Amino acid sequence: MSESGFLVKVATGGAADLLARIRPALRLVNQLGRMFHAGTFKMGSMAMKSDAMMLVRSDLLDRIDAIAAQSGHLQLANLCDQVDMIRHIARVYNLTPVEQMASTLESALALDGHGAMVLSYLDLMRDAVGCEAVGPHVTTAYLAAMSLRMGA
């Protein structure tokens, strides 16, 4: 959402909607802060990176599960916003398979609206979040699996 879009939302009373959308990210920041202050990880350590990625992956899984739980009850615009947030988080944390599948789901939603195919995307995205392998071959494998599921 652009800065001007943010201001319009707040000015028109959409502040509660915006807060609901960013609340999971705020929880993630709070968890990281608590872990740092409790000494669970030290700056620059491998444990810190691993713990942080576990929190990011957990947040993504929560977001995917929330969409799946609301499947069929979400308005298309809200569904697109939630998928876009997943795509953005995946891009920031270099979870390329998740980013690409979220992007493909966004395109499918733009073409066809939402339907049963959303759950197939979410199911594979959930698997991709848990995958620790990296590289273009991993993204290609997940996109191929999605293509097979969609019958393309």
PDB file of C-alpha atoms in Angstrom:
ATOM      1  CA  MET A   1       0.000   0.000   0.000  1.00  0.00           C
ATOM      2  CA  SER A   2       1.405   3.379  -0.911  1.00  0.00           C
ATOM      3  CA  GLU A   3       1.890   6.116   1.675  1.00  0.00           C
ATOM      4  CA  SER A   4      -0.971   8.127   0.185  1.00  0.00           C
ATOM      5  CA  GLY A   5      -3.181   5.004   0.245  1.00  0.00           C
ATOM      6  CA  PHE A   6      -2.304   4.549   3.902  1.00  0.00           C
ATOM      7  CA  LEU A   7      -3.275   8.142   4.697  1.00  0.00           C
ATOM      8  CA  VAL A   8      -6.563   7.813   2.820  1.00  0.00           C
ATOM      9  CA  LYS A   9      -7.385   4.606   4.735  1.00  0.00           C
ATOM     10  CA  VAL A  10      -6.667   6.230   8.091  1.00  0.00           C
ATOM     11  CA  ALA A  11      -8.541   9.411   7.167  1.00  0.00           C
ATOM     12  CA  THR A  12     -11.628   7.447   6.096  1.00  0.00           C
ATOM     13  CA  GLY A  13     -11.788   5.420   9.294  1.00  0.00           C
ATOM     14  CA  GLY A  14      -9.890   2.361   8.069  1.00  0.00           C
ATOM     15  CA  ALA A  15      -7.368   2.514  10.907  1.00  0.00           C
ATOM     16  CA  ALA A  16      -8.841  -0.569  12.585  1.00  0.00           C
ATOM     17  CA  ASP A  17      -8.518  -2.511   9.312  1.00  0.00           C
ATOM     18  CA  LEU A  18      -4.909  -1.411   8.944  1.00  0.00           C
ATOM     19  CA  LEU A  19      -4.121  -2.361  12.530  1.00  0.00           C
ATOM     20  CA  ALA A  20      -5.619  -5.798  11.965  1.00  0.00           C
ATOM     21  CA  ARG A  21      -3.418  -6.246   8.893  1.00  0.00           C
ATOM     22  CA  ILE A  22      -0.164  -5.275  10.614  1.00  0.00           C
ATOM     23  CA  ARG A  23      -0.851  -6.909  13.996  1.00  0.00           C
ATOM     24  CA  PRO A  24       0.888 -10.214  13.021  1.00  0.00           C
ATOM     25  CA  ALA A  25       4.009  -8.299  11.989  1.00  0.00           C
ATOM     26  CA  LEU A  26       3.977  -6.431  15.293  1.00  0.00           C
ATOM     27  CA  ARG A  27       3.740  -9.736  17.167  1.00  0.00           C
ATOM     28  CA  LEU A  28       6.768 -10.987  15.241  1.00  0.00           C
ATOM     29  CA  VAL A  29       8.781  -7.884  16.160  1.00  0.00           C
ATOM     30  CA  ASN A  30       7.750  -8.278  19.814  1.00  0.00           C
ATOM     31  CA  GLN A  31       8.816 -11.929  19.843  1.00  0.00           C
ATOM     32  CA  LEU A  32      12.201 -11.072  18.358  1.00  0.00           C
ATOM     33  CA  GLY A  33      12.674  -8.308  20.941  1.00  0.00           C
ATOM     34  CA  ARG A  34      11.789 -10.612  23.833  1.00  0.00           C
ATOM     35  CA  MET A  35      14.207 -13.258  22.554  1.00  0.00           C
ATOM     36  CA  PHE A  36      16.990 -10.693  22.247  1.00  0.00           C
ATOM     37  CA  HIS A  37      16.466  -9.246  25.732  1.00  0.00           C
ATOM     38  CA  ALA A  38      16.146 -12.686  27.293  1.00  0.00           C
ATOM     39  CA  GLY A  39      19.521 -13.629  25.811  1.00  0.00           C
ATOM     40  CA  THR A  40      18.048 -16.456  23.717  1.00  0.00           C
ATOM     41  CA  PHE A  41      20.312 -15.407  20.890  1.00  0.00           C
ATOM     42  CA  LYS A  42      23.306 -13.154  20.452  1.00  0.00           C
ATOM     43  CA  MET A  43      23.693 -10.619  17.669  1.00  0.00           C
ATOM     44  CA  GLY A  44      25.438 -12.120  14.652  1.00  0.00           C
ATOM     45  CA  SER A  45      25.162 -15.709  15.818  1.00  0.00           C
ATOM     46  CA  MET A  46      23.813 -18.567  13.745  1.00  0.00           C
ATOM     47  CA  ALA A  47      21.292 -19.272  16.489  1.00  0.00           C
ATOM     48  CA  MET A  48      19.863 -15.772  16.065  1.00  0.00           C
ATOM     49  CA  LYS A  49      19.439 -16.220  12.331  1.00  0.00           C
ATOM     50  CA  SER A  50      17.885 -19.628  12.838  1.00  0.00           C
ATOM     51  CA  ASP A  51      15.517 -18.397  15.562  1.00  0.00           C
ATOM     52  CA  ALA A  52      14.527 -15.376  13.487  1.00  0.00           C
ATOM     53  CA  MET A  53      13.799 -17.540  10.447  1.00  0.00           C
ATOM     54  CA  MET A  54      11.735 -19.903  12.596  1.00  0.00           C
ATOM     55  CA  LEU A  55       9.626 -16.924  13.673  1.00  0.00           C
ATOM     56  CA  VAL A  56       9.269 -15.710  10.084  1.00  0.00           C
ATOM     57  CA  ARG A  57       8.276 -19.183   8.890  1.00  0.00           C
ATOM     58  CA  SER A  58       5.828 -19.504  11.786  1.00  0.00           C
ATOM     59  CA  ASP A  59       4.293 -16.129  10.915  1.00  0.00           C
ATOM     60  CA  LEU A  60       3.921 -17.167   7.265  1.00  0.00           C
ATOM     61  CA  LEU A  61       2.292 -20.455   8.254  1.00  0.00           C
ATOM     62  CA  ASP A  62      -0.125 -18.575  10.538  1.00  0.00           C
ATOM     63  CA  ARG A  63      -1.035 -16.248   7.679  1.00  0.00           C
ATOM     64  CA  ILE A  64      -1.533 -19.131   5.237  1.00  0.00           C
ATOM     65  CA  ASP A  65      -3.638 -21.061   7.753  1.00  0.00           C
ATOM     66  CA  ALA A  66      -5.757 -17.978   8.476  1.00  0.00           C
ATOM     67  CA  ILE A  67      -6.534 -17.582   4.778  1.00  0.00           C
ATOM     68  CA  ALA A  68      -7.362 -21.281   4.481  1.00  0.00           C
ATOM     69  CA  ALA A  69      -9.645 -21.117   7.535  1.00  0.00           C
ATOM     70  CA  GLN A  70     -11.533 -18.184   6.028  1.00  0.00           C
ATOM     71  CA  SER A  71     -11.639 -19.676   2.539  1.00  0.00           C
ATOM     72  CA  GLY A  72     -14.842 -18.800   0.797  1.00  0.00           C
ATOM     73  CA  HIS A  73     -15.682 -16.096   3.328  1.00  0.00           C
ATOM     74  CA  LEU A  74     -13.047 -13.522   2.375  1.00  0.00           C
ATOM     75  CA  GLN A  75     -13.780 -10.753  -0.057  1.00  0.00           C
ATOM     76  CA  LEU A  76     -11.525 -10.920  -3.090  1.00  0.00           C
ATOM     77  CA  ALA A  77      -9.772  -7.624  -2.269  1.00  0.00           C
ATOM     78  CA  ASN A  78      -9.013  -8.769   1.283  1.00  0.00           C
ATOM     79  CA  LEU A  79      -7.748 -12.130   0.016  1.00  0.00           C
ATOM     80  CA  CYS A  80      -5.467 -10.361  -2.471  1.00  0.00           C
ATOM     81  CA  ASP A  81      -4.113  -8.095   0.283  1.00  0.00           C
ATOM     82  CA  GLN A  82      -3.324 -11.049   2.521  1.00  0.00           C
ATOM     83  CA  VAL A  83      -1.616 -13.006  -0.279  1.00  0.00           C
ATOM     84  CA  ASP A  84       0.353  -9.881  -1.208  1.00  0.00           C
ATOM     85  CA  MET A  85       1.581  -9.550   2.391  1.00  0.00           C
ATOM     86  CA  ILE A  86       2.764 -13.188   2.306  1.00  0.00           C
ATOM     87  CA  ARG A  87       4.545 -12.525  -0.990  1.00  0.00           C
ATOM     88  CA  HIS A  88       6.227  -9.439   0.431  1.00  0.00           C
ATOM     89  CA  ILE A  89       7.442 -11.209   3.585  1.00  0.00           C
ATOM     90  CA  ALA A  90       8.718 -14.136   1.522  1.00  0.00           C
ATOM     91  CA  ARG A  91      10.647 -11.736  -0.731  1.00  0.00           C
ATOM     92  CA  VAL A  92      12.220  -9.904   2.217  1.00  0.00           C
ATOM     93  CA  TYR A  93      13.419 -13.183   3.762  1.00  0.00           C
ATOM     94  CA  ASN A  94      14.490 -14.765   0.454  1.00  0.00           C
ATOM     95  CA  LEU A  95      11.886 -17.535   0.520  1.00  0.00           C
ATOM     96  CA  THR A  96      11.697 -17.531  -3.263  1.00  0.00           C
ATOM     97  CA  PRO A  97       9.391 -20.550  -3.753  1.00  0.00           C
ATOM     98  CA  VAL A  98       6.806 -19.013  -1.412  1.00  0.00           C
ATOM     99  CA  GLU A  99       7.177 -15.614  -3.077  1.00  0.00           C
ATOM    100  CA  GLN A 100       6.716 -17.062  -6.565  1.00  0.00           C
ATOM    101  CA  MET A 101       3.693 -19.153  -5.606  1.00  0.00           C
ATOM    102  CA  ALA A 102       2.080 -16.180  -3.873  1.00  0.00           C
ATOM    103  CA  SER A 103       2.717 -14.099  -6.982  1.00  0.00           C
ATOM    104  CA  THR A 104       1.203 -16.803  -9.180  1.00  0.00           C
ATOM    105  CA  LEU A 105      -1.810 -17.025  -6.865  1.00  0.00           C
ATOM    106  CA  GLU A 106      -2.254 -13.256  -7.115  1.00  0.00           C
ATOM    107  CA  SER A 107      -2.263 -13.534 -10.909  1.00  0.00           C
ATOM    108  CA  ALA A 108      -4.761 -16.407 -10.803  1.00  0.00           C
ATOM    109  CA  LEU A 109      -7.018 -14.393  -8.501  1.00  0.00           C
ATOM    110  CA  ALA A 110      -6.847 -11.436 -10.878  1.00  0.00           C
ATOM    111  CA  LEU A 111      -7.914 -13.657 -13.774  1.00  0.00           C
ATOM    112  CA  ASP A 112     -10.461 -15.955 -12.178  1.00  0.00           C
ATOM    113  CA  GLY A 113     -11.433 -14.574  -8.802  1.00  0.00           C
ATOM    114  CA  HIS A 114     -11.299 -17.009  -5.924  1.00  0.00           C
ATOM    115  CA  GLY A 115     -12.409 -20.588  -5.826  1.00  0.00           C
ATOM    116  CA  ALA A 116     -11.269 -24.069  -4.936  1.00  0.00           C
ATOM    117  CA  MET A 117      -7.828 -23.479  -6.474  1.00  0.00           C
ATOM    118  CA  VAL A 118      -6.886 -21.165  -3.593  1.00  0.00           C
ATOM    119  CA  LEU A 119      -6.617 -24.103  -1.192  1.00  0.00           C
ATOM    120  CA  SER A 120      -4.250 -25.953  -3.548  1.00  0.00           C
ATOM    121  CA  TYR A 121      -1.981 -22.926  -3.704  1.00  0.00           C
ATOM    122  CA  LEU A 122      -2.085 -22.492   0.072  1.00  0.00           C
ATOM    123  CA  ASP A 123      -1.289 -26.168   0.621  1.00  0.00           C
ATOM    124  CA  LEU A 124       1.853 -25.999  -1.525  1.00  0.00           C
ATOM    125  CA  MET A 125       2.820 -22.623  -0.064  1.00  0.00           C
ATOM    126  CA  ARG A 126       2.619 -24.213   3.393  1.00  0.00           C
ATOM    127  CA  ASP A 127       5.011 -26.952   2.218  1.00  0.00           C
ATOM    128  CA  ALA A 128       7.368 -24.384   0.671  1.00  0.00           C
ATOM    129  CA  VAL A 129       7.539 -22.377   3.906  1.00  0.00           C
ATOM    130  CA  GLY A 130       8.936 -25.445   5.644  1.00  0.00           C
ATOM    131  CA  CYS A 131      11.454 -26.228   2.904  1.00  0.00           C
ATOM    132  CA  GLU A 132      14.983 -25.241   3.861  1.00  0.00           C
ATOM    133  CA  ALA A 133      16.520 -26.031   0.467  1.00  0.00           C
ATOM    134  CA  VAL A 134      17.268 -22.938  -1.616  1.00  0.00           C
ATOM    135  CA  GLY A 135      17.922 -22.214  -5.241  1.00  0.00           C
ATOM    136  CA  PRO A 136      16.101 -21.853  -8.525  1.00  0.00           C
ATOM    137  CA  HIS A 137      15.611 -25.617  -8.787  1.00  0.00           C
ATOM    138  CA  VAL A 138      13.471 -25.570  -5.626  1.00  0.00           C
ATOM    139  CA  THR A 139      11.245 -22.806  -6.989  1.00  0.00           C
ATOM    140  CA  THR A 140      10.946 -24.656 -10.307  1.00  0.00           C
ATOM    141  CA  ALA A 141       9.946 -27.857  -8.503  1.00  0.00           C
ATOM    142  CA  TYR A 142       7.202 -26.136  -6.517  1.00  0.00           C
ATOM    143  CA  LEU A 143       5.852 -24.301  -9.562  1.00  0.00           C
ATOM    144  CA  ALA A 144       5.860 -27.594 -11.510  1.00  0.00           C
ATOM    145  CA  ALA A 145       3.948 -29.270  -8.693  1.00  0.00           C
ATOM    146  CA  MET A 146       1.415 -26.435  -8.774  1.00  0.00           C
ATOM    147  CA  SER A 147       1.094 -26.758 -12.530  1.00  0.00           C
ATOM    148  CA  LEU A 148       0.363 -30.467 -12.167  1.00  0.00           C
ATOM    149  CA  ARG A 149      -2.262 -29.818  -9.492  1.00  0.00           C
ATOM    150  CA  MET A 150      -3.969 -27.223 -11.659  1.00  0.00           C
ATOM    151  CA  GLY A 151      -3.938 -29.558 -14.659  1.00  0.00           C
ATOM    152  CA  ALA A 152      -1.980 -27.140 -16.836  1.00  0.00           C
TER     153      ALA A 152
END
